[in-house]
mmCIF file with all atom_site columns, C-alpha atoms in Angstrom:
data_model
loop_
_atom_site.group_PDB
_atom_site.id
_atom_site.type_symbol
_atom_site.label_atom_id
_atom_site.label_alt_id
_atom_site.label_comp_id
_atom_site.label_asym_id
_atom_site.label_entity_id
_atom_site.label_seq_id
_atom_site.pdbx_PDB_ins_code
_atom_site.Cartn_x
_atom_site.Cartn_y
_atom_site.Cartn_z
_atom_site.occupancy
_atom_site.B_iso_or_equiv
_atom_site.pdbx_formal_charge
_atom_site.auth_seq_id
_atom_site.auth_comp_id
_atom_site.auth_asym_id
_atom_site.auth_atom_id
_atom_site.pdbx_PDB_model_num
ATOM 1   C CA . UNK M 1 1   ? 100.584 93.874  82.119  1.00 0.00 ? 1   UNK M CA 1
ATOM 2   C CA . UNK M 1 2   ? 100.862 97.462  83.595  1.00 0.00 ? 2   UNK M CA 1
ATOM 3   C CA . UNK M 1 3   ? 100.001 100.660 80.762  1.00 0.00 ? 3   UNK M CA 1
ATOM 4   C CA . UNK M 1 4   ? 97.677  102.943 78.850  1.00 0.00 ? 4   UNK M CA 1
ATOM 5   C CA . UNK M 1 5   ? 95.793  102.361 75.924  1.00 0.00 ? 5   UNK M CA 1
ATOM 6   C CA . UNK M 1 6   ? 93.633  105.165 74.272  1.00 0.00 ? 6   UNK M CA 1
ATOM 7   C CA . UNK M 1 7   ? 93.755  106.906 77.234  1.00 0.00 ? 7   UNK M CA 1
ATOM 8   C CA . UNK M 1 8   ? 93.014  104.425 79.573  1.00 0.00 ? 8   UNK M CA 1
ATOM 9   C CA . UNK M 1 9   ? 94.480  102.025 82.238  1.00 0.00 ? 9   UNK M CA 1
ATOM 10  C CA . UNK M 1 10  ? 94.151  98.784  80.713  1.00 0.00 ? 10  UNK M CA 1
ATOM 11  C CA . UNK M 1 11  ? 91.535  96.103  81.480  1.00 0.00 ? 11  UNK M CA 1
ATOM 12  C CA . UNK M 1 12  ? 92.076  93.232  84.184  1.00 0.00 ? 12  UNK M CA 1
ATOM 13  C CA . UNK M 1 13  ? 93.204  89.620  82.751  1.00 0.00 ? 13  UNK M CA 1
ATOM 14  C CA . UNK M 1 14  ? 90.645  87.218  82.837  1.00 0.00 ? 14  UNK M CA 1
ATOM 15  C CA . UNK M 1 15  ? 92.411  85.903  86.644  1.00 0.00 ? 15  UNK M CA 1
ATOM 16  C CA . UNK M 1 16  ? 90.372  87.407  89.748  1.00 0.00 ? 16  UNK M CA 1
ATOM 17  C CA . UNK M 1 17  ? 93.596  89.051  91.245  1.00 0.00 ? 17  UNK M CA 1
ATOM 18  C CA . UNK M 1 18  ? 93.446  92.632  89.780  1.00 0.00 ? 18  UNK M CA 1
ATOM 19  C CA . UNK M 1 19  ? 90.812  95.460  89.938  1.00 0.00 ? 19  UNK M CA 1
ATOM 20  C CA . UNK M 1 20  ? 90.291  98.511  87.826  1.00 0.00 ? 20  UNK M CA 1
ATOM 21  C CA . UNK M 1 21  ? 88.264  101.761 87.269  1.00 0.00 ? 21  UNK M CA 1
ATOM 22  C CA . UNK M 1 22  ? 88.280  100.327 84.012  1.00 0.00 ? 22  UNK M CA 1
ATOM 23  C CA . UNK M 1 23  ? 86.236  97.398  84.299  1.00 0.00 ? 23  UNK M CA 1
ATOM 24  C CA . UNK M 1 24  ? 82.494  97.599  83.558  1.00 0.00 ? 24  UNK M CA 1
ATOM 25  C CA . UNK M 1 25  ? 80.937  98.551  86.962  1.00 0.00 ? 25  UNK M CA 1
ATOM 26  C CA . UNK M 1 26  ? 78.757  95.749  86.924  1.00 0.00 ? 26  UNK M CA 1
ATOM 27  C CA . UNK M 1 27  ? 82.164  93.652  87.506  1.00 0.00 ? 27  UNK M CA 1
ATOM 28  C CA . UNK M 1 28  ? 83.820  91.884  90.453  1.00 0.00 ? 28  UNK M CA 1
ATOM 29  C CA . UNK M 1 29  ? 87.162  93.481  89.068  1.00 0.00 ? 29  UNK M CA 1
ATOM 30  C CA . UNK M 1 30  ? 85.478  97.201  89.208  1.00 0.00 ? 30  UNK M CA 1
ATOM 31  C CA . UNK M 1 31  ? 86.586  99.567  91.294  1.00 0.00 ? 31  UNK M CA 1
ATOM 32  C CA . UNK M 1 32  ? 85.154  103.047 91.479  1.00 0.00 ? 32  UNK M CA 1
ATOM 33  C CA . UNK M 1 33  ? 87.571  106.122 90.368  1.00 0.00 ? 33  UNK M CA 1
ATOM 34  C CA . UNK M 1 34  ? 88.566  108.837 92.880  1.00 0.00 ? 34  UNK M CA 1
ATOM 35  C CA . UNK M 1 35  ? 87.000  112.277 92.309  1.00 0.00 ? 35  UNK M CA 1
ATOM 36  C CA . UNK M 1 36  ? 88.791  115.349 92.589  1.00 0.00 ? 36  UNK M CA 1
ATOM 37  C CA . UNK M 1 37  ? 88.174  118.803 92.433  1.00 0.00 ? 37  UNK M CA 1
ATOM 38  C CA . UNK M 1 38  ? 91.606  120.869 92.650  1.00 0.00 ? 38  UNK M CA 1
ATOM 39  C CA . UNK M 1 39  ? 93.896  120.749 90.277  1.00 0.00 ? 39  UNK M CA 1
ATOM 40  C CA . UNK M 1 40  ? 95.660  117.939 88.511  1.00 0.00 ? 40  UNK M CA 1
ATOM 41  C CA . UNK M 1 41  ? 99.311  119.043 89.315  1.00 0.00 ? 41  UNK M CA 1
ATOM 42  C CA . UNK M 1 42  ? 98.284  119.115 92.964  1.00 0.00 ? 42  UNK M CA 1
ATOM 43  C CA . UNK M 1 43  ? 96.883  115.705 93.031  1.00 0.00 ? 43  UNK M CA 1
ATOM 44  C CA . UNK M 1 44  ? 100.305 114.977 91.085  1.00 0.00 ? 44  UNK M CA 1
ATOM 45  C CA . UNK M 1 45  ? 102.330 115.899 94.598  1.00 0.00 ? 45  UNK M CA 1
ATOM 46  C CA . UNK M 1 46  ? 99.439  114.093 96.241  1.00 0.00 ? 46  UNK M CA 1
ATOM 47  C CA . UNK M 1 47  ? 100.487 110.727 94.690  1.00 0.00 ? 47  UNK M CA 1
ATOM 48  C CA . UNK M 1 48  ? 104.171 110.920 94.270  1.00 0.00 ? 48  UNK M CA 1
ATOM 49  C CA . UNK M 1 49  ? 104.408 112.317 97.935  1.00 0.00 ? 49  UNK M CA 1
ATOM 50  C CA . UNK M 1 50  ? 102.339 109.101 99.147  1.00 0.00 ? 50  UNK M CA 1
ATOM 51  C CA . UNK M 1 51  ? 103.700 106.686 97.718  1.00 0.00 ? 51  UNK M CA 1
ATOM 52  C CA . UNK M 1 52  ? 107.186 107.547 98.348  1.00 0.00 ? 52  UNK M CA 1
ATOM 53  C CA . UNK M 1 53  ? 106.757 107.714 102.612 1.00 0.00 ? 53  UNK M CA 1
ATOM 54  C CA . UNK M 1 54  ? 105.404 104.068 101.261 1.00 0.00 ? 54  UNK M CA 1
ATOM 55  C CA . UNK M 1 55  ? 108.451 101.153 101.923 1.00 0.00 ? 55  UNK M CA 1
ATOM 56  C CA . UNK M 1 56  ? 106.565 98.840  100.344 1.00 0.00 ? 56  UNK M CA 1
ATOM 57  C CA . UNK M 1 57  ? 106.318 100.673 97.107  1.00 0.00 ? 57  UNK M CA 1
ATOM 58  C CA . UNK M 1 58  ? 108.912 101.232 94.220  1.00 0.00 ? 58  UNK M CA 1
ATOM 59  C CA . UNK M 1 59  ? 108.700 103.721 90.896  1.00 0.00 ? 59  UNK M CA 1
ATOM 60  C CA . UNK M 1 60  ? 108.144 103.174 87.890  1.00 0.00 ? 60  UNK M CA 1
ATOM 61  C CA . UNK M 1 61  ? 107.411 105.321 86.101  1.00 0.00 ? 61  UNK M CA 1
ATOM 62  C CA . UNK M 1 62  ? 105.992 108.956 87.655  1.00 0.00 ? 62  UNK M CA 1
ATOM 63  C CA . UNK M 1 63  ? 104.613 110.773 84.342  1.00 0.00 ? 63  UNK M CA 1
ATOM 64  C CA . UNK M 1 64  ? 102.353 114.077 83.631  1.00 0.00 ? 64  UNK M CA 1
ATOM 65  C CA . UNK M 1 65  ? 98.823  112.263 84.596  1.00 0.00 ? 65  UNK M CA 1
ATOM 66  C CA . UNK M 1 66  ? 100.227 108.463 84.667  1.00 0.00 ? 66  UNK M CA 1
ATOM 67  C CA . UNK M 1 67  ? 101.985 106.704 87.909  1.00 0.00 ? 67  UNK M CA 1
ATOM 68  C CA . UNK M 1 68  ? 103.395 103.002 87.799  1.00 0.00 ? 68  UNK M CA 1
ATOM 69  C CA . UNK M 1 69  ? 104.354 101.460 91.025  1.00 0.00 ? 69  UNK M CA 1
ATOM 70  C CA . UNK M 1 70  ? 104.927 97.888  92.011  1.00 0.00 ? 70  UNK M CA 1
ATOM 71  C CA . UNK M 1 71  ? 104.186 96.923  95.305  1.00 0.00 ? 71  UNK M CA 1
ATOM 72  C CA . UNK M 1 72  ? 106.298 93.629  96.905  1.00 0.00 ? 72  UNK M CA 1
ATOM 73  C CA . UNK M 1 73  ? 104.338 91.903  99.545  1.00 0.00 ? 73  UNK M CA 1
ATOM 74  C CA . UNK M 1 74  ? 106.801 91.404  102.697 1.00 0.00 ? 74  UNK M CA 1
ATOM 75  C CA . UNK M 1 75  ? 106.345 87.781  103.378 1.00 0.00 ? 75  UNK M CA 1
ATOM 76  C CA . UNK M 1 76  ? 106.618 86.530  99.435  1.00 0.00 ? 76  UNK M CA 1
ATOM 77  C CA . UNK M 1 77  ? 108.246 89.150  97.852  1.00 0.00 ? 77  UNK M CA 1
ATOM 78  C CA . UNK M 1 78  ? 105.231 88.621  95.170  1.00 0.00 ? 78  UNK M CA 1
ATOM 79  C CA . UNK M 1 79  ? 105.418 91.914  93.106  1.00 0.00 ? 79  UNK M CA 1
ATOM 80  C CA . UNK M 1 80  ? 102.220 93.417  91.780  1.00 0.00 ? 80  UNK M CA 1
ATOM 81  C CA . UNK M 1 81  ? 101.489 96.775  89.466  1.00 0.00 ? 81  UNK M CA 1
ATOM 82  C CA . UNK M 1 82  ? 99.417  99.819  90.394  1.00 0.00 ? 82  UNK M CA 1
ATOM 83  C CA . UNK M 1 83  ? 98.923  102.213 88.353  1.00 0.00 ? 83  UNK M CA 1
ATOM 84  C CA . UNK M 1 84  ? 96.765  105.763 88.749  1.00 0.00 ? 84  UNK M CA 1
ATOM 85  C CA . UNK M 1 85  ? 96.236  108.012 86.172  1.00 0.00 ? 85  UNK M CA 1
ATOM 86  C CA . UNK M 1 86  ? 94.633  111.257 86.537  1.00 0.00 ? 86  UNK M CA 1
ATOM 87  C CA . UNK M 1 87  ? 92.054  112.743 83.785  1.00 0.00 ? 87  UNK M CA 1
ATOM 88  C CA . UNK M 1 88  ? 91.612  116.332 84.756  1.00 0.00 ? 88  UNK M CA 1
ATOM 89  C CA . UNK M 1 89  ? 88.871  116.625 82.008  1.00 0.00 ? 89  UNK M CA 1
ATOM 90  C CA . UNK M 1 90  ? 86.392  114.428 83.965  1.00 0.00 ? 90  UNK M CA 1
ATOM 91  C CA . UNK M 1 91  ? 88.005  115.259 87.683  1.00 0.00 ? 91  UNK M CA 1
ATOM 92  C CA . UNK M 1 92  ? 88.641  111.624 88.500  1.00 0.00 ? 92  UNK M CA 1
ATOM 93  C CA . UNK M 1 93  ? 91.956  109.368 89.348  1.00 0.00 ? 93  UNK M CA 1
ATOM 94  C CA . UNK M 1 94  ? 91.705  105.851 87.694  1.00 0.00 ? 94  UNK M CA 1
ATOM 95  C CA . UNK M 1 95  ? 93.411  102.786 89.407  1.00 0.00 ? 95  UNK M CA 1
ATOM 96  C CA . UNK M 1 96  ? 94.293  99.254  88.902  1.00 0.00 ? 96  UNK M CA 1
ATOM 97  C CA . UNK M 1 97  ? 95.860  96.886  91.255  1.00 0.00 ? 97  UNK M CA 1
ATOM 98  C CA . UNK M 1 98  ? 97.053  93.494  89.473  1.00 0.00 ? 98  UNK M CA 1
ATOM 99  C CA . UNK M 1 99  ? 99.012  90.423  90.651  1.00 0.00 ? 99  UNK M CA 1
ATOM 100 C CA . UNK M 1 100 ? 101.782 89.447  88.276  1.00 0.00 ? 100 UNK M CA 1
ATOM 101 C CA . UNK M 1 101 ? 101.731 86.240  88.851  1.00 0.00 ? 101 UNK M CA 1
ATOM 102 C CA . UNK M 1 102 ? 99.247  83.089  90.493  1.00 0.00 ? 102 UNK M CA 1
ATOM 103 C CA . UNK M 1 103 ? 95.714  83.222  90.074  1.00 0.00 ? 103 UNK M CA 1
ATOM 104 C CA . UNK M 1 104 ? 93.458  84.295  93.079  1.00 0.00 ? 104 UNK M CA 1
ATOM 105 C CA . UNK M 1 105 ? 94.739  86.983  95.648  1.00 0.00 ? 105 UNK M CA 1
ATOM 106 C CA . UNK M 1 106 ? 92.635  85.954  98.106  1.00 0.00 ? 106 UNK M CA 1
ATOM 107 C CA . UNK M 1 107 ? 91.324  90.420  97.748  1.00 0.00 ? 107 UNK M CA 1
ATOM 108 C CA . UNK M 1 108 ? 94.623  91.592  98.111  1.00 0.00 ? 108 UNK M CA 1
ATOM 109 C CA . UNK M 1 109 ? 94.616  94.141  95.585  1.00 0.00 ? 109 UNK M CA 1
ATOM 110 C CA . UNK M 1 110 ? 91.147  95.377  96.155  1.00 0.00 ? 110 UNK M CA 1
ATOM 111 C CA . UNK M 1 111 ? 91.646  95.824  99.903  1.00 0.00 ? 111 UNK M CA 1
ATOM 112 C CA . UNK M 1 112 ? 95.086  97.909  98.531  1.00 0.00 ? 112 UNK M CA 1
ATOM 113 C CA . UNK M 1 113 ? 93.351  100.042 96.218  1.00 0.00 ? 113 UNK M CA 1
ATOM 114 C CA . UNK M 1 114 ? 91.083  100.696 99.480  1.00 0.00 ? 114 UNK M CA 1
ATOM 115 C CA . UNK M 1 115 ? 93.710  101.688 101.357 1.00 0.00 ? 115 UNK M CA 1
ATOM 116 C CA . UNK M 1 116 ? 95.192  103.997 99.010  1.00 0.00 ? 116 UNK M CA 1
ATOM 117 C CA . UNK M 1 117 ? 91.755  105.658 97.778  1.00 0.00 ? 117 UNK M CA 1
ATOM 118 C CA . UNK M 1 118 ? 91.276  106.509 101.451 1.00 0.00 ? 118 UNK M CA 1
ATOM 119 C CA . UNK M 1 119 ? 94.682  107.687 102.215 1.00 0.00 ? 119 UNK M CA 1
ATOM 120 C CA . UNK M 1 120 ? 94.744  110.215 99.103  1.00 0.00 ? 120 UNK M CA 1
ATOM 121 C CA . UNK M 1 121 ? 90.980  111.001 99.549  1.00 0.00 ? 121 UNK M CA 1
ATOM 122 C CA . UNK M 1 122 ? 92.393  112.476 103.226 1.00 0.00 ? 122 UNK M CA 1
ATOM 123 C CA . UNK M 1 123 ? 95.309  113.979 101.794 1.00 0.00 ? 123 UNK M CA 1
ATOM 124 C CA . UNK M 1 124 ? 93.191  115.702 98.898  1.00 0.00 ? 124 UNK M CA 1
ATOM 125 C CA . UNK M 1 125 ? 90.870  117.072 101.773 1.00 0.00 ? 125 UNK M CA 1
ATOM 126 C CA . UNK M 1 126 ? 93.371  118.216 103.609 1.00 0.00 ? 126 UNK M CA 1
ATOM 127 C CA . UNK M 1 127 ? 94.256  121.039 100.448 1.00 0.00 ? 127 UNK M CA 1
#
């Protein structure tokens, strides 16, 4: 289930298919934050403007530091969550990837959440 809570993105279900900045780093589910040093309402543009050229991607909900987007996989039509949300106080973008339904994702959302730190860690260096 996709949101915030106290500030945060929440934690991953108990299931293996979802990672998160918010996990304890000592977790299979963890997945390190991206830092940032401009500012926050640039790495807004950053994130709308990426995953919009994305086909695979639909909005959710495109807030002030929050982003919901739900990803359909082409074959299954499976529809997971990611979320990002920015905290300009400690210069870092949270992230969680999570399957909405099944069980295992055989690292589906982990190699995602790859993909996307990488492609906004360009387009941030690129500023």
């Amino acid at each position: 289930m996709p949101g915030i809570k106290h500030g945060k993105l929440l934690k991953c279900p108990n299931s293996p298919n979802c990672v998160s900045t918010s996990e304890l780093s000592t977790s299979k589910k963890y997945v390190r934050p991206l830092p940032f040093s401009h500012s926050a309402f640039a790495l807004k543009d950053i994130i709308r403007s990426y995953f919009r050229d994305q086909t695979a991607y639909t909005k959710v909900h495109e807030g002030e530091f929050y982003f919901h987007y739900e990803f359909r996989s082409k074959i299954f039509k499976f529809v997971d969550d990611v979320e990002l949300l920015i905290s300009p106080e400690d210069q870092i973008i949270h992230i969680r990837s999570a399957s909405r339904v099944g069980y295992w994702d055989l690292g589906a959302n982990r190699r995602r959440v790859s993909h996307i730190r990488k492609d906004i860690q360009t387009k941030i260096a690129e500023l």
